Amino acid sequence: MPSRRVEWVVAGALAGWAAARLAGADRLRFAEAWAVPVLSFTPQVTAGAWVSALLLRGAGPAAATAVAGAALTAAVGPRAVPSRQPPAAGPVLRVLTANLLAGRAGTEVVAELVCRKRADVLFVQELTGDAAAGLARAGLGDLLPYRAAQPVPHGAGGSIYARYPLRGGPPAAPVPAARCTARLDLPSGQFVQLACVHAAPPKPPWSPGATARWRSQLSALPAPDDSPRILAGDFNATLDHAQFRRLLRRGYADAASQAGHGLSPTWGPQPGRRPALLAIDHVLTDRRCAVLATSAHRLTGSDHRALYAELRLPAPHTQRDQASPAAQ
């Protein structure tokens, strides 16, 4: 029967998707140009697999589809379950990251969100000169008086705004994935290394050169060291990308996934109130930090949602400060 053949085609496609995701097909250089954009939609395909398992009439196709759905659920399901957090006993740090879509996002909305969430640090991507002026007019300087900025003569760059003093630093990577880096000095005497991330997107889709550039930028991001480090921004990557999971294995935790919100999307193809599709904005912390809460928030005029994370840092004695007498 033609309908049975169609059902087997659907089941085979879903089984192939599950195999590609579980095997990490995007790790293979000959396959990454197509696998990276395709695997971004694994959460949606997971939901589609379960719907198909219910709708397919043939016992064989339905069973094969259910197996694919179960395999994909094993990969994406943990993101929706809060994880046990380390026993961090340091101060709480509230961070917010926002991609302004080349300065088109409403600056008043960003400043209001900083005020409402009582953010201590704001990571901004695609910040133009006009948008920076708009943030200043909206009162951001009163909330977060310290700033470290990426030196960009023209166009959009990255910037970090903070409640506490910042010390600028050299780029954290030899490629421009870390658009802006700084050291945040806290009132407790601790410090935190910060990096505002905006990795080049792997587009146009199916382009080997674009995918290789994206991969090299993510791989060059720094690993955690003795002091707590936070990477935040637009990684143009999801947890279904092997390169992003490799970055996590270097010692980071994805804050949204730790809080059970890892399936909340932060980007959609068009600005406005259209549904977001992919979770490509992230706050990464080293694994000594405890994630207390995360949330995503609409940004008027941007195709990204702002991502908020509330973190508890490790106790001061777990951080070796090179400036301490014992280190001299």
Tab-separated table of C-alpha atoms in Angstrom:
chain	number	residue	atom	x	y	z
A	1	MET	CA	0.000	0.000	0.000
A	2	PRO	CA	1.305	3.478	-0.864
A	3	SER	CA	0.226	4.795	2.525
A	4	ARG	CA	2.273	2.101	4.276
A	5	ARG	CA	5.328	3.058	2.192
A	6	VAL	CA	4.862	6.682	3.206
A	7	GLU	CA	4.650	5.648	6.846
A	8	TRP	CA	7.924	3.759	6.552
A	9	VAL	CA	9.543	6.791	4.907
A	10	VAL	CA	8.447	8.939	7.847
A	11	ALA	CA	9.672	6.356	10.350
A	12	GLY	CA	12.986	5.981	8.511
A	13	ALA	CA	13.551	9.730	8.416
A	14	LEU	CA	12.931	10.062	12.142
A	15	ALA	CA	15.130	7.074	12.922
A	16	GLY	CA	17.880	8.581	10.775
A	17	TRP	CA	17.548	11.898	12.599
A	18	ALA	CA	17.840	10.142	15.959
A	19	ALA	CA	20.910	8.246	14.781
A	20	ALA	CA	22.529	11.441	13.470
A	21	ARG	CA	21.882	13.285	16.744
A	22	LEU	CA	23.052	10.486	19.029
A	23	ALA	CA	26.137	9.822	16.916
A	24	GLY	CA	27.006	13.521	16.707
A	25	ALA	CA	26.999	13.654	12.915
A	26	ASP	CA	27.933	17.336	13.026
A	27	ARG	CA	31.353	16.327	14.388
A	28	LEU	CA	32.200	14.854	10.987
A	29	ARG	CA	33.828	17.432	8.742
A	30	PHE	CA	32.238	16.051	5.592
A	31	ALA	CA	28.765	16.206	7.181
A	32	GLU	CA	28.880	19.291	9.424
A	33	ALA	CA	27.760	21.795	6.758
A	34	TRP	CA	24.313	20.162	6.587
A	35	ALA	CA	24.191	18.586	10.046
A	36	VAL	CA	24.757	21.804	12.037
A	37	PRO	CA	21.684	23.681	10.747
A	38	VAL	CA	19.497	20.565	10.602
A	39	LEU	CA	20.237	19.303	14.120
A	40	SER	CA	19.319	22.719	15.560
A	41	PHE	CA	15.679	21.634	15.301
A	42	THR	CA	16.029	18.389	17.264
A	43	PRO	CA	13.562	19.436	20.032
A	44	GLN	CA	10.852	20.094	17.437
A	45	VAL	CA	11.586	16.803	15.693
A	46	THR	CA	11.401	15.008	19.036
A	47	ALA	CA	7.875	16.306	19.541
A	48	GLY	CA	7.028	15.396	15.960
A	49	ALA	CA	8.274	11.848	16.489
A	50	TRP	CA	5.847	11.256	19.345
A	51	VAL	CA	2.964	12.759	17.389
A	52	SER	CA	3.831	10.516	14.443
A	53	ALA	CA	4.002	7.462	16.693
A	54	LEU	CA	0.413	8.163	17.732
A	55	LEU	CA	-0.876	8.883	14.226
A	56	LEU	CA	0.818	6.184	12.142
A	57	ARG	CA	-1.478	3.193	11.590
A	58	GLY	CA	1.101	0.553	10.801
A	59	ALA	CA	2.438	-1.267	13.839
A	60	GLY	CA	5.970	-1.429	12.423
A	61	PRO	CA	6.314	2.261	11.460
A	62	ALA	CA	4.647	3.349	14.691
A	63	ALA	CA	7.030	1.230	16.772
A	64	ALA	CA	10.095	2.479	14.868
A	65	THR	CA	8.933	6.064	15.301
A	66	ALA	CA	8.343	5.559	19.017
A	67	VAL	CA	11.871	4.186	19.394
A	68	ALA	CA	13.229	7.259	17.588
A	69	GLY	CA	11.143	9.511	19.831
A	70	ALA	CA	12.441	7.775	22.949
A	71	ALA	CA	16.043	8.112	21.784
A	72	LEU	CA	15.628	11.801	21.010
A	73	THR	CA	13.839	12.378	24.312
A	74	ALA	CA	16.811	10.871	26.126
A	75	ALA	CA	18.981	13.514	24.449
A	76	VAL	CA	16.802	16.594	24.935
A	77	GLY	CA	14.648	15.691	27.945
A	78	PRO	CA	17.229	16.405	30.681
A	79	ARG	CA	17.184	20.089	29.712
A	80	ALA	CA	13.661	20.346	31.110
A	81	VAL	CA	14.589	18.830	34.478
A	82	PRO	CA	16.303	20.985	37.146
A	83	SER	CA	19.725	19.628	38.073
A	84	ARG	CA	21.223	19.279	41.503
A	85	GLN	CA	23.443	22.278	42.177
A	86	PRO	CA	26.877	22.397	43.806
A	87	PRO	CA	27.073	23.652	47.421
A	88	ALA	CA	28.178	27.164	46.465
A	89	ALA	CA	28.350	29.565	49.419
A	90	GLY	CA	29.529	32.799	47.823
A	91	PRO	CA	27.622	35.942	46.822
A	92	VAL	CA	24.705	35.958	44.397
A	93	LEU	CA	25.354	37.425	40.943
A	94	ARG	CA	22.478	38.309	38.596
A	95	VAL	CA	23.353	38.461	34.901
A	96	LEU	CA	21.419	39.330	31.766
A	97	THR	CA	22.368	38.892	28.116
A	98	ALA	CA	20.648	40.568	25.166
A	99	ASN	CA	21.234	40.643	21.407
A	100	LEU	CA	19.925	43.995	20.152
A	101	LEU	CA	19.686	43.052	16.438
A	102	ALA	CA	22.068	45.744	15.196
A	103	GLY	CA	20.689	48.224	17.705
A	104	ARG	CA	17.023	47.827	16.736
A	105	ALA	CA	15.827	46.532	20.119
A	106	GLY	CA	14.021	48.966	22.388
A	107	THR	CA	16.637	50.392	24.730
A	108	GLU	CA	13.984	51.387	27.267
A	109	VAL	CA	12.882	47.752	27.437
A	110	VAL	CA	16.450	46.632	28.137
A	111	ALA	CA	16.962	49.222	30.878
A	112	GLU	CA	13.603	48.364	32.437
A	113	LEU	CA	14.483	44.678	32.424
A	114	VAL	CA	17.814	45.384	34.111
A	115	CYS	CA	15.983	47.362	36.790
A	116	ARG	CA	13.215	44.799	37.276
A	117	LYS	CA	15.574	41.808	37.540
A	118	ARG	CA	18.109	43.793	39.589
A	119	ALA	CA	20.837	42.609	37.229
A	120	ASP	CA	24.433	43.100	38.313
A	121	VAL	CA	25.871	42.489	34.838
A	122	LEU	CA	24.470	43.064	31.355
A	123	PHE	CA	26.081	41.439	28.306
A	124	VAL	CA	25.048	43.142	25.064
A	125	GLN	CA	25.600	41.951	21.500
A	126	GLU	CA	25.054	43.942	18.290
A	127	LEU	CA	25.302	47.221	20.164
A	128	THR	CA	25.529	50.272	17.898
A	129	GLY	CA	26.541	53.776	18.882
A	130	ASP	CA	22.935	54.944	18.668
A	131	ALA	CA	21.780	52.027	20.836
A	132	ALA	CA	24.470	52.795	23.421
A	133	ALA	CA	23.254	56.385	23.532
A	134	GLY	CA	19.685	55.135	23.879
A	135	LEU	CA	20.647	52.939	26.817
A	136	ALA	CA	22.304	55.915	28.469
A	137	ARG	CA	19.186	58.048	27.983
A	138	ALA	CA	17.090	55.227	29.451
A	139	GLY	CA	19.115	55.422	32.650
A	140	LEU	CA	21.272	52.321	32.301
A	141	GLY	CA	24.297	54.236	33.541
A	142	ASP	CA	22.577	54.849	36.872
A	143	LEU	CA	21.869	51.131	37.269
A	144	LEU	CA	25.124	49.742	35.878
A	145	PRO	CA	27.728	52.534	35.949
A	146	TYR	CA	30.745	50.493	34.781
A	147	ARG	CA	31.304	49.445	31.191
A	148	ALA	CA	33.788	47.504	29.074
A	149	ALA	CA	33.289	47.746	25.318
A	150	GLN	CA	34.602	46.134	22.185
A	151	PRO	CA	36.455	48.752	20.114
A	152	VAL	CA	34.435	48.840	16.899
A	153	PRO	CA	34.792	52.005	14.768
A	154	HIS	CA	31.681	51.261	12.739
A	155	GLY	CA	28.823	48.807	12.975
A	156	ALA	CA	27.721	46.767	15.979
A	157	GLY	CA	29.900	45.328	18.718
A	158	GLY	CA	29.742	43.794	22.159
A	159	SER	CA	29.726	45.439	25.560
A	160	ILE	CA	29.530	44.549	29.252
A	161	TYR	CA	27.759	46.819	31.741
A	162	ALA	CA	28.151	46.180	35.463
A	163	ARG	CA	27.101	47.370	38.900
A	164	TYR	CA	30.639	46.845	40.226
A	165	PRO	CA	34.058	47.898	38.864
A	166	LEU	CA	35.305	46.277	35.694
A	167	ARG	CA	38.854	45.828	34.567
A	168	GLY	CA	39.166	45.410	30.833
A	169	GLY	CA	41.206	42.539	29.500
A	170	PRO	CA	42.612	41.209	26.239
A	171	PRO	CA	40.317	39.183	23.984
A	172	ALA	CA	39.667	35.787	25.516
A	173	ALA	CA	40.024	34.056	22.144
A	174	PRO	CA	42.169	34.630	19.050
A	175	VAL	CA	39.007	34.820	16.952
A	176	PRO	CA	36.157	37.255	17.585
A	177	ALA	CA	33.791	34.891	19.398
A	178	ALA	CA	34.502	36.656	22.708
A	179	ARG	CA	33.608	40.167	21.626
A	180	CYS	CA	34.416	41.768	24.957
A	181	THR	CA	36.135	40.506	28.117
A	182	ALA	CA	36.559	41.992	31.573
A	183	ARG	CA	37.215	41.184	35.201
A	184	LEU	CA	34.415	42.049	37.621
A	185	ASP	CA	35.580	43.033	41.129
A	186	LEU	CA	32.923	42.236	43.723
A	187	PRO	CA	32.440	43.949	47.114
A	188	SER	CA	33.258	40.623	48.788
A	189	GLY	CA	36.803	40.827	47.453
A	190	GLN	CA	36.224	38.090	44.896
A	191	PHE	CA	36.452	38.635	41.188
A	192	VAL	CA	34.786	36.980	38.209
A	193	GLN	CA	36.087	36.734	34.663
A	194	LEU	CA	33.452	37.766	32.109
A	195	ALA	CA	33.222	37.301	28.358
A	196	CYS	CA	30.477	38.646	26.084
A	197	VAL	CA	30.147	36.054	23.322
A	198	HIS	CA	28.802	36.431	19.813
A	199	ALA	CA	29.930	33.570	17.611
A	200	ALA	CA	29.626	33.909	13.856
A	201	PRO	CA	26.478	32.115	12.655
A	202	PRO	CA	26.967	29.041	10.455
A	203	LYS	CA	25.293	30.695	7.495
A	204	PRO	CA	24.576	30.687	4.686
A	205	PRO	CA	23.294	27.216	5.505
A	206	TRP	CA	25.171	24.335	3.912
A	207	SER	CA	28.336	26.489	3.567
A	208	PRO	CA	31.445	24.529	4.681
A	209	GLY	CA	33.411	27.762	5.140
A	210	ALA	CA	30.786	29.368	7.369
A	211	THR	CA	30.421	26.219	9.462
A	212	ALA	CA	34.198	25.901	9.863
A	213	ARG	CA	34.416	29.536	11.029
A	214	TRP	CA	31.623	28.941	13.558
A	215	ARG	CA	33.316	25.785	14.824
A	216	SER	CA	36.727	27.427	15.208
A	217	GLN	CA	35.285	30.353	17.132
A	218	LEU	CA	33.484	28.130	19.634
A	219	SER	CA	36.521	25.881	20.085
A	220	ALA	CA	38.740	28.909	20.857
A	221	LEU	CA	36.658	30.141	23.784
A	222	PRO	CA	38.566	29.922	27.087
A	223	ALA	CA	38.049	27.174	29.640
A	224	PRO	CA	37.354	27.995	33.298
A	225	ASP	CA	40.387	28.597	35.486
A	226	ASP	CA	41.035	29.287	39.175
A	227	SER	CA	38.613	32.233	39.306
A	228	PRO	CA	34.945	31.825	38.332
A	229	ARG	CA	34.309	32.561	34.654
A	230	ILE	CA	31.012	33.397	32.967
A	231	LEU	CA	30.494	33.295	29.207
A	232	ALA	CA	27.226	34.859	28.094
A	233	GLY	CA	25.710	35.914	24.820
A	234	ASP	CA	24.643	34.669	21.415
A	235	PHE	CA	26.557	31.453	20.718
A	236	ASN	CA	24.550	30.668	17.571
A	237	ALA	CA	24.600	27.105	18.906
A	238	THR	CA	22.242	24.792	20.749
A	239	LEU	CA	22.815	21.827	23.022
A	240	ASP	CA	22.189	19.609	20.009
A	241	HIS	CA	25.484	20.750	18.465
A	242	ALA	CA	28.479	18.586	19.296
A	243	GLN	CA	30.806	21.598	19.245
A	244	PHE	CA	28.740	23.333	21.934
A	245	ARG	CA	28.617	20.185	24.062
A	246	ARG	CA	32.398	19.943	23.712
A	247	LEU	CA	32.660	23.469	25.150
A	248	LEU	CA	30.530	22.414	28.120
A	249	ARG	CA	32.757	19.412	28.759
A	250	ARG	CA	35.677	21.775	29.282
A	251	GLY	CA	34.131	22.728	32.624
A	252	TYR	CA	30.995	24.804	31.988
A	253	ALA	CA	27.327	24.350	32.831
A	254	ASP	CA	24.484	25.822	30.787
A	255	ALA	CA	22.460	27.898	33.251
A	256	ALA	CA	19.064	27.459	31.562
A	257	SER	CA	19.439	23.686	31.390
A	258	GLN	CA	20.607	23.544	34.996
A	259	ALA	CA	17.395	25.331	36.003
A	260	GLY	CA	15.198	23.050	33.863
A	261	HIS	CA	14.575	25.713	31.200
A	262	GLY	CA	16.948	24.423	28.544
A	263	LEU	CA	14.162	23.920	26.016
A	264	SER	CA	12.994	27.560	26.204
A	265	PRO	CA	13.855	29.107	22.814
A	266	THR	CA	15.565	32.509	22.611
A	267	TRP	CA	15.653	33.221	18.861
A	268	GLY	CA	13.122	33.382	16.034
A	269	PRO	CA	13.471	34.279	12.355
A	270	GLN	CA	11.602	37.578	12.678
A	271	PRO	CA	11.431	40.289	15.353
A	272	GLY	CA	8.210	40.782	17.227
A	273	ARG	CA	5.818	38.378	18.859
A	274	ARG	CA	6.261	35.457	16.498
A	275	PRO	CA	7.192	32.222	18.265
A	276	ALA	CA	10.878	31.741	19.008
A	277	LEU	CA	12.394	28.551	17.606
A	278	LEU	CA	15.935	27.917	18.868
A	279	ALA	CA	17.797	28.216	22.163
A	280	ILE	CA	21.021	29.812	20.903
A	281	ASP	CA	21.540	32.420	23.662
A	282	HIS	CA	23.254	31.049	26.733
A	283	VAL	CA	24.779	31.880	30.094
A	284	LEU	CA	27.621	29.467	30.815
A	285	THR	CA	29.119	29.228	34.288
A	286	ASP	CA	31.867	27.039	35.613
A	287	ARG	CA	30.585	24.062	37.524
A	288	ARG	CA	31.396	25.452	40.966
A	289	CYS	CA	28.595	28.025	40.582
A	290	ALA	CA	25.018	27.195	41.567
A	291	VAL	CA	22.211	28.260	39.244
A	292	LEU	CA	19.312	29.633	41.280
A	293	ALA	CA	16.959	30.772	38.491
A	294	THR	CA	16.767	31.597	34.794
A	295	SER	CA	14.151	33.194	32.541
A	296	ALA	CA	13.775	34.435	28.967
A	297	HIS	CA	12.198	37.813	28.150
A	298	ARG	CA	10.911	39.384	24.937
A	299	LEU	CA	12.882	42.280	23.479
A	300	THR	CA	10.847	44.681	21.357
A	301	GLY	CA	12.511	45.100	17.969
A	302	SER	CA	14.916	42.159	18.300
A	303	ASP	CA	14.753	38.619	16.959
A	304	HIS	CA	16.311	37.418	20.221
A	305	ARG	CA	14.933	37.162	23.703
A	306	ALA	CA	16.975	38.389	26.633
A	307	LEU	CA	18.196	35.637	28.938
A	308	TYR	CA	18.470	36.178	32.701
A	309	ALA	CA	20.349	33.973	35.152
A	310	GLU	CA	20.735	34.224	38.902
A	311	LEU	CA	23.900	32.531	40.110
A	312	ARG	CA	25.545	31.838	43.427
A	313	LEU	CA	29.318	31.962	43.222
A	314	PRO	CA	31.616	29.547	45.041
A	315	ALA	CA	32.867	30.536	48.482
A	316	PRO	CA	35.924	32.830	48.460
A	317	HIS	CA	38.249	30.138	49.784
A	318	THR	CA	37.686	28.063	46.622
A	319	GLN	CA	39.095	30.831	44.448
A	320	ARG	CA	42.849	31.368	44.297
A	321	ASP	CA	43.523	35.030	43.668
A	322	GLN	CA	46.904	35.574	42.156
A	323	ALA	CA	47.056	38.939	43.849
A	324	SER	CA	46.766	37.419	47.341
A	325	PRO	CA	49.872	37.343	49.589
A	326	ALA	CA	49.916	33.547	49.492
A	327	ALA	CA	50.275	33.654	45.719
A	328	GLN	CA	53.075	36.187	45.678
